[in-house]
Coordinates of C-alpha atoms and ligand atoms in Angstrom, one line a residue:
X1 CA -5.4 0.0 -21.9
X2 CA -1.8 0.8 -22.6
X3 CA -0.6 3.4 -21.2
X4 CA -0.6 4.0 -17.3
X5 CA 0.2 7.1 -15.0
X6 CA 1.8 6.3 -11.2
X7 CA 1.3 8.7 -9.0
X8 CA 4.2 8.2 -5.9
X9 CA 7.5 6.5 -6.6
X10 CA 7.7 5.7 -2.7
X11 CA 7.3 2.2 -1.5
X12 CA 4.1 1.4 -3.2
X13 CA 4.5 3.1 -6.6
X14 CA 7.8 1.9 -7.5
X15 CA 6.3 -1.5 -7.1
X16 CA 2.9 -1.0 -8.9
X17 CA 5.2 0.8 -12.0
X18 CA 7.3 -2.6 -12.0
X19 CA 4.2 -4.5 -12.1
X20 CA 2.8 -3.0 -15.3
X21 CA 6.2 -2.3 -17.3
X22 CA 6.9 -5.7 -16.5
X23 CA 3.7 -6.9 -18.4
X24 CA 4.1 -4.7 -21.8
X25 CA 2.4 -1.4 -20.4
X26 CA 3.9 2.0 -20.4
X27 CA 4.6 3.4 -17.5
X28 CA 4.5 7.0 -16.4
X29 CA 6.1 7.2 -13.3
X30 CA 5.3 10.8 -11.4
X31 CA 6.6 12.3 -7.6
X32 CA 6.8 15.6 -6.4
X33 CA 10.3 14.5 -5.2
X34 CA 13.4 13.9 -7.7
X35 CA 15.2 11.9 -5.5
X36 CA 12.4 9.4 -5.1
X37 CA 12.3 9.5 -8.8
X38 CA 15.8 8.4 -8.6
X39 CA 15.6 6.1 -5.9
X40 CA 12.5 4.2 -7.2
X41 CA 14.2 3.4 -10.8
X42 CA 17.1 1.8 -8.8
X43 CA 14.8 0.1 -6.8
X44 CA 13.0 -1.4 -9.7
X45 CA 16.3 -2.4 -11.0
X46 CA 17.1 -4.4 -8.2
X47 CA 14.1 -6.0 -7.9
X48 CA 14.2 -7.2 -11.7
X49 CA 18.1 -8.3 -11.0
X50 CA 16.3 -10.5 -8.1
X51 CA 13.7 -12.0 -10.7
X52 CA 16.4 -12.6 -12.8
X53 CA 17.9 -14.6 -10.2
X54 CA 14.8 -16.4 -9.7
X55 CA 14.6 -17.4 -13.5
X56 CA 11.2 -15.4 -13.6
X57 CA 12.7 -12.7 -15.7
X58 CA 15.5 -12.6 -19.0
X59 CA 18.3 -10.3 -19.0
X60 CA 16.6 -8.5 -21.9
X61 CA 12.9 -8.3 -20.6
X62 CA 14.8 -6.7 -17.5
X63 CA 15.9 -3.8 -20.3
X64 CA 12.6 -3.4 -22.2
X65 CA 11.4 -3.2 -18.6
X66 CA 12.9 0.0 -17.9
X67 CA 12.3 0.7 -21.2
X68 CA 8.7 1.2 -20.5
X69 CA 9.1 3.5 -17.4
X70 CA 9.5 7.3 -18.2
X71 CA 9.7 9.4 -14.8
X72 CA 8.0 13.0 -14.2
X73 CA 7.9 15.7 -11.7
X74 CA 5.2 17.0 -13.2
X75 CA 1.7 15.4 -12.8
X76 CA 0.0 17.7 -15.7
X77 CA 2.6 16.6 -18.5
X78 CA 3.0 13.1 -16.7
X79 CA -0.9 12.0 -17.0
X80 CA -1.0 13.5 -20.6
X81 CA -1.7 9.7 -22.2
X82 CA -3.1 7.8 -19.5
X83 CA -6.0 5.2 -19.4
X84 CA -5.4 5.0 -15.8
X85 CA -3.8 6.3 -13.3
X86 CA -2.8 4.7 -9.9
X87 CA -2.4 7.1 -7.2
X88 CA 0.0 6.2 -4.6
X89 CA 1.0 9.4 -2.6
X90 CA 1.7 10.1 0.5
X91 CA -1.7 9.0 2.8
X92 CA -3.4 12.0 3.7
X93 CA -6.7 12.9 3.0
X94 CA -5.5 16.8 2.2
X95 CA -3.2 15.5 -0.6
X96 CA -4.7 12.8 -2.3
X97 CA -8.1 15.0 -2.3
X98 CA -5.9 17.8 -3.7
X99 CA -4.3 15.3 -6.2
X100 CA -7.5 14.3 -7.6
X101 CA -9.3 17.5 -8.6
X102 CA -6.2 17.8 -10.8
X103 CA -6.2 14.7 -12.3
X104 CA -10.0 15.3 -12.8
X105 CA -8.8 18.7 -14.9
X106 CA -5.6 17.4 -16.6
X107 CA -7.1 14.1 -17.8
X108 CA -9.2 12.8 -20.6
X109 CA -12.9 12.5 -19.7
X110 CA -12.5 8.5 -20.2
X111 CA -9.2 8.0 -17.8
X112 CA -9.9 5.8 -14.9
X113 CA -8.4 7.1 -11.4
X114 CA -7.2 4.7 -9.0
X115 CA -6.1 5.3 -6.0
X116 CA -3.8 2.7 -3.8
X117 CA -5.3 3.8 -0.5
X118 CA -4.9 1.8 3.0
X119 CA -7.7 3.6 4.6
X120 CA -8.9 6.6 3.3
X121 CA -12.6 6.2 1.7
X122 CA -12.8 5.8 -2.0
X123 CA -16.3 7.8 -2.0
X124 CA -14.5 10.9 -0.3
X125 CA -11.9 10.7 -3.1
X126 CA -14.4 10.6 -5.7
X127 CA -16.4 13.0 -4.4
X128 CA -13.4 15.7 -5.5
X129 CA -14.3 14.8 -9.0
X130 CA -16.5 14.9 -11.7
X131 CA -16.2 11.4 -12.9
X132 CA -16.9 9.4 -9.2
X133 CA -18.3 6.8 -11.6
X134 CA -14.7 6.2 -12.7
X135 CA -12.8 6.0 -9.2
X136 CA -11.7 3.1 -7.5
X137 CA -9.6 1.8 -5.2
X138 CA -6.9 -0.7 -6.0
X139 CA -5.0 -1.7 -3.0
X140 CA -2.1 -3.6 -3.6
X141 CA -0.1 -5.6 -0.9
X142 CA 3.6 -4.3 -0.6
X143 CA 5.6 -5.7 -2.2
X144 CA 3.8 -5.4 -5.6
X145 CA 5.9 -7.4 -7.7
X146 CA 5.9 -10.5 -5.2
X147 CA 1.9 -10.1 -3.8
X148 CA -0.7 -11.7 -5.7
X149 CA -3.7 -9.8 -4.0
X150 CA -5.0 -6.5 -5.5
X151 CA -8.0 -5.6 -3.3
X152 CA -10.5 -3.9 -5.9
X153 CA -12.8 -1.3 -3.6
X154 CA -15.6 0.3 -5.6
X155 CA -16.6 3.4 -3.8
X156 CA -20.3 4.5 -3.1
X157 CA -20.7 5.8 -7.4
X158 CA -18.2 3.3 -8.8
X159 CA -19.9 2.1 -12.1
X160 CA -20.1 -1.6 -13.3
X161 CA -18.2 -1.0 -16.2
X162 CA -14.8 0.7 -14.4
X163 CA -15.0 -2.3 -12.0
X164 CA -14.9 -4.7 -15.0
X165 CA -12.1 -2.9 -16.1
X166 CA -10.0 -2.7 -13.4
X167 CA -10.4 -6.3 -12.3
X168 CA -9.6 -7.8 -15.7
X169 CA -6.5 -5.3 -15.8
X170 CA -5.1 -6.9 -12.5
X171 CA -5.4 -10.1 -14.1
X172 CA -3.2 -9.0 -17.2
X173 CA -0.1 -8.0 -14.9
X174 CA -0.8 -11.4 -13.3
X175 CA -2.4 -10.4 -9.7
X176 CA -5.9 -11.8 -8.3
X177 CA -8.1 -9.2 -8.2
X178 CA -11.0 -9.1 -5.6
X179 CA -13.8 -6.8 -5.3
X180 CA -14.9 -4.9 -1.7
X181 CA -17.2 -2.6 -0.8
X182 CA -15.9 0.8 0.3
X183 CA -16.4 0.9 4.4
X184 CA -13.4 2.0 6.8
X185 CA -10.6 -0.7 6.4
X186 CA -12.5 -2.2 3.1
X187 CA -11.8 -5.9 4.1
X188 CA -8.4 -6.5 4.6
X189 CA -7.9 -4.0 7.3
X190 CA -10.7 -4.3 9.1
X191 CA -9.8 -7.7 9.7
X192 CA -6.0 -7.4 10.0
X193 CA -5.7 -4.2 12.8
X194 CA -8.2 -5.7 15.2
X195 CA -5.7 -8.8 15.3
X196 CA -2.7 -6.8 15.4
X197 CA -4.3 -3.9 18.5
X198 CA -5.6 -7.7 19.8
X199 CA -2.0 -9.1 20.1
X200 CA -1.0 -5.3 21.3
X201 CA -3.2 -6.0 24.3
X202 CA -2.5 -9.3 24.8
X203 CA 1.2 -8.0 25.3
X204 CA 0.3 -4.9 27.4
X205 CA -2.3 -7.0 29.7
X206 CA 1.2 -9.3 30.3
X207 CA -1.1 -12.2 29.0
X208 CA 2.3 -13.5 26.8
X209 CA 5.7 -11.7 25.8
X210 CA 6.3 -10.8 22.3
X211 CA 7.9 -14.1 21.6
X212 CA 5.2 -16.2 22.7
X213 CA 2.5 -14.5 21.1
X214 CA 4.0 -14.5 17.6
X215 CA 4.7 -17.8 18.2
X216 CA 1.0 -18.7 18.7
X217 CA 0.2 -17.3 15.5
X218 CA 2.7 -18.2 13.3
X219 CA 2.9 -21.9 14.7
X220 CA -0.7 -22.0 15.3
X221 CA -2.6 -20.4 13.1
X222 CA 0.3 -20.5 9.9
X223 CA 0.6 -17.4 9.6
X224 CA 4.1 -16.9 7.9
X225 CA 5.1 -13.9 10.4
X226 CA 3.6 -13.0 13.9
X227 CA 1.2 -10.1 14.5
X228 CA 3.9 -8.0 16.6
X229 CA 6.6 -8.5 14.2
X230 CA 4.1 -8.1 11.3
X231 CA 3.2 -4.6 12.9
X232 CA 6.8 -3.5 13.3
X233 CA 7.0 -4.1 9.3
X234 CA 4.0 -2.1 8.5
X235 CA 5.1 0.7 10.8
X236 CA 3.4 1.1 14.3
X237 CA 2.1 4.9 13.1
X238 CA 0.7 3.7 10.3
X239 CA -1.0 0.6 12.2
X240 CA -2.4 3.5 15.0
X241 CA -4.0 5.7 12.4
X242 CA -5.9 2.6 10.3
X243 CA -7.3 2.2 14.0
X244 CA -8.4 5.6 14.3
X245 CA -10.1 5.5 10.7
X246 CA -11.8 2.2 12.0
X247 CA -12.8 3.5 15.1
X248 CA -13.9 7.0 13.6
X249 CA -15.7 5.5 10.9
X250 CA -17.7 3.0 12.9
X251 CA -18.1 4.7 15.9
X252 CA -17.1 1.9 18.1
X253 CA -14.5 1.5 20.8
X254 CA -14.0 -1.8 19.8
X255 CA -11.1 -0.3 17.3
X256 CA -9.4 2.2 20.1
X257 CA -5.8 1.5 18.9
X258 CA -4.3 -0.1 22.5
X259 CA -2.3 2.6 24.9
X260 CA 0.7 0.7 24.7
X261 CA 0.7 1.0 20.8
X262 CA -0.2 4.8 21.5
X263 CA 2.9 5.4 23.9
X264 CA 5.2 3.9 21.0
X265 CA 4.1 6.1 18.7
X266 CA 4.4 8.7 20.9
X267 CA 8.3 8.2 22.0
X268 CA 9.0 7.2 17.8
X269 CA 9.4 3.2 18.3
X270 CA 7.7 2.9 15.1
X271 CA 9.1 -0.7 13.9
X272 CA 11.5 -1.3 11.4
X273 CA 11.9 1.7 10.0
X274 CA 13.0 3.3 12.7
X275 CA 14.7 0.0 14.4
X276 CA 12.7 -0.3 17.1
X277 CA 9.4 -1.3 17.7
X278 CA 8.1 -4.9 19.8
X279 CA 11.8 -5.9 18.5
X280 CA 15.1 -4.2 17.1
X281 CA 16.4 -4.1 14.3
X282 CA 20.5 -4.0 13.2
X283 CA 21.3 -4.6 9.9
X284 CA 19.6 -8.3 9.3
X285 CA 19.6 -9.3 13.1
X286 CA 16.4 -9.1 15.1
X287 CA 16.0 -9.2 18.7
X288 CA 12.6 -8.9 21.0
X289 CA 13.0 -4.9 21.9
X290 CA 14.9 -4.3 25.2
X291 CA 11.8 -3.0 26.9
X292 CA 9.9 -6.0 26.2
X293 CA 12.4 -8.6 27.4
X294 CA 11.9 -10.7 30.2
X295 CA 14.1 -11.0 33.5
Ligands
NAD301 N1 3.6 0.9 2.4 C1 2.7 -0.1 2.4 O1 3.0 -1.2 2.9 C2 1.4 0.1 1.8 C3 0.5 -1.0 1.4 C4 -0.7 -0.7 0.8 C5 -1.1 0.6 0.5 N2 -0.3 1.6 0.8 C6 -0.7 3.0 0.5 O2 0.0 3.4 -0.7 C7 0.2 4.8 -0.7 C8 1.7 5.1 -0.7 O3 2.3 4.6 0.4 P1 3.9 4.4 0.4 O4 4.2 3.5 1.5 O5 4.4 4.0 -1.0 O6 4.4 5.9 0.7 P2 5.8 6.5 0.6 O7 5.9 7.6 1.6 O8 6.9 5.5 0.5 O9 5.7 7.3 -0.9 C9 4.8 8.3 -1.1 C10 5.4 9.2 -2.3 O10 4.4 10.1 -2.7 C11 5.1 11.3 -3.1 N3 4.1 12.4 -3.1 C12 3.5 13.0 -2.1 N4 2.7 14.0 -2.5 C13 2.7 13.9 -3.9 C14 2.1 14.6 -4.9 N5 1.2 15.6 -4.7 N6 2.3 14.3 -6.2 C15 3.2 13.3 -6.5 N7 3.9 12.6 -5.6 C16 3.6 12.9 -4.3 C17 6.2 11.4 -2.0 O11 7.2 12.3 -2.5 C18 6.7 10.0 -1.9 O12 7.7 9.7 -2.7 C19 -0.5 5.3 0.6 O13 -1.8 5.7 0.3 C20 -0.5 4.1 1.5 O14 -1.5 4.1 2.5 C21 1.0 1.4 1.5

């Protein structure tokens, strides 16, 4: 494997591009969107100037880094080479199914399609191809460059052989791969969302203000950040629809994402993006939300 195809320079792609330029592949990077064409190199830039600062990276790998990244708009000429690609698009079922019947038309019979996926199944996606033996999931922990995890999900047709693959690929760029079965929420968030609707209730049920239960958690149970604040990070929208996929998939009401999380999304208090979710957010300062403080 040498050459690799990144589908999505958002959040997640720019990261997963850095990873494998970083580590001698080539890099096709490929949006829909110039600007987050533009906005993802200088975001990789950054990040290997912080590297740099951390003695992790030289001055001159920085270069041959961005060496290795070539950006596209256009998926067809962008996948042209690729022994893999890594979709990380927008997460929607409509897009990333649409995305991968034309990877399964533009690329070689032997290219491996990956998708980065929080919560859509793996099976479904393969299921718009012709190759479901060679579709997997590879769900890497924002942010890429700095997470060590890469949860490897094979879906319901995933052969042997792509598994193999892909988990001694992760190793080469340095991550720890770990292999899942492909159920709503794989492993990570099935576990992760019930904690974080949990500390949701805990909140709403006036059990504990926000403070206090992160607290708990974080001086507790060692957790480096707090479910609430952890939440606001990941973005309260996205949080509510991993529940729904959970509680869809399973059929149980055991995953109903909590009202009070539903009424947030509803008036847009979706975390830090949007400074404001369980706390506020100005510039680097962050204070428990007005709403939830006490007195
Ligand atoms: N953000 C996270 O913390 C995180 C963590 C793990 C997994 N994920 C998953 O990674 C994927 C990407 O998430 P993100 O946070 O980077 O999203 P994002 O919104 O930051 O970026 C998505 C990018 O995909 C592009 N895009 C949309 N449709 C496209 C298409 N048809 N072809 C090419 N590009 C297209 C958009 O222009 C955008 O730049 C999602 O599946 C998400 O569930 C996200």
């Amino acid at each position: 494997m040498k050459n690799i195809a990144v589908i999505g320079a958002g959040t997640m792609g720019n990261g997963i591009a850095h990873a494998f330029a970083q580590f001698g592949f080539q890099v096709a990077l490929i949006d829909v969107s110039p600007e987050a064409l533009a906005k993802a190199l200088s975001t990789i830039e950054k990040n290997l100037d912080r590297q740099i600062k951390k003695e992790i990276l030289t001055e001159e790998e920085k270069v041959d880094t961005l060496k290795r990244i070539a950006t596209f708009k256009n998926t067809e000429q962008g996948v042209k080479n690729a022994d893999l690609v890594i979709e990380a698009a927008t997460e929607n079922p409509q897009v990333k199914l649409a995305i991968f019947r034309d990877l399964d038309e533009f690329c070689e019979e032997g290219t491996i399609l990956a998708t980065n996926t929080s919560s859509i199944s793996i099976t479904k996606i393969a299921s718009a191809t012709r190759r479901p033996d060679k579709v997997i999931g590879m769900h890497f922990m924002n942010p890429v460059p700095i997470m060590k995890l890469v949860e490897i999900i094979r879906g319901y047709s995933t052969s042997q052989e792509t598994c193999s693959v892909i988990m001694s690929l992760a190793e080469r760029i340095q991550k720890t791969p770990v292999e899942v079965n492909d159920y709503p929420g794989f492993v990570s968030n099935r576990i992760l969302m019930p904690m974080i609707n949990e500390a949701i209730y805990t909140l709403y049920e006036g059990v504990a203000g926000v403070e206090e239960i992160d607290s708990v958690m974080k001086l507790g149970m060692a957790h480096p950040m707090g479910p609430l604040h952890l939440a606001d990070f990941i973005g309260l929208d996205v949080c509510k629809s991993i529940l729904e996929v959970l509680y869809q998939g399973f059929g149980n009401p055991k995953y109903a994402p909590c009202p009070l999380l539903v009424n947030m999304v509803t008036a847009g208090h979706l975390g830090a993006k949007t400074g404001r979710g369980f706390y506020e957010y100005q510039g680097k300062e962050m204070m428990v939300a007005e709403r939830f403080r006490k007195g």
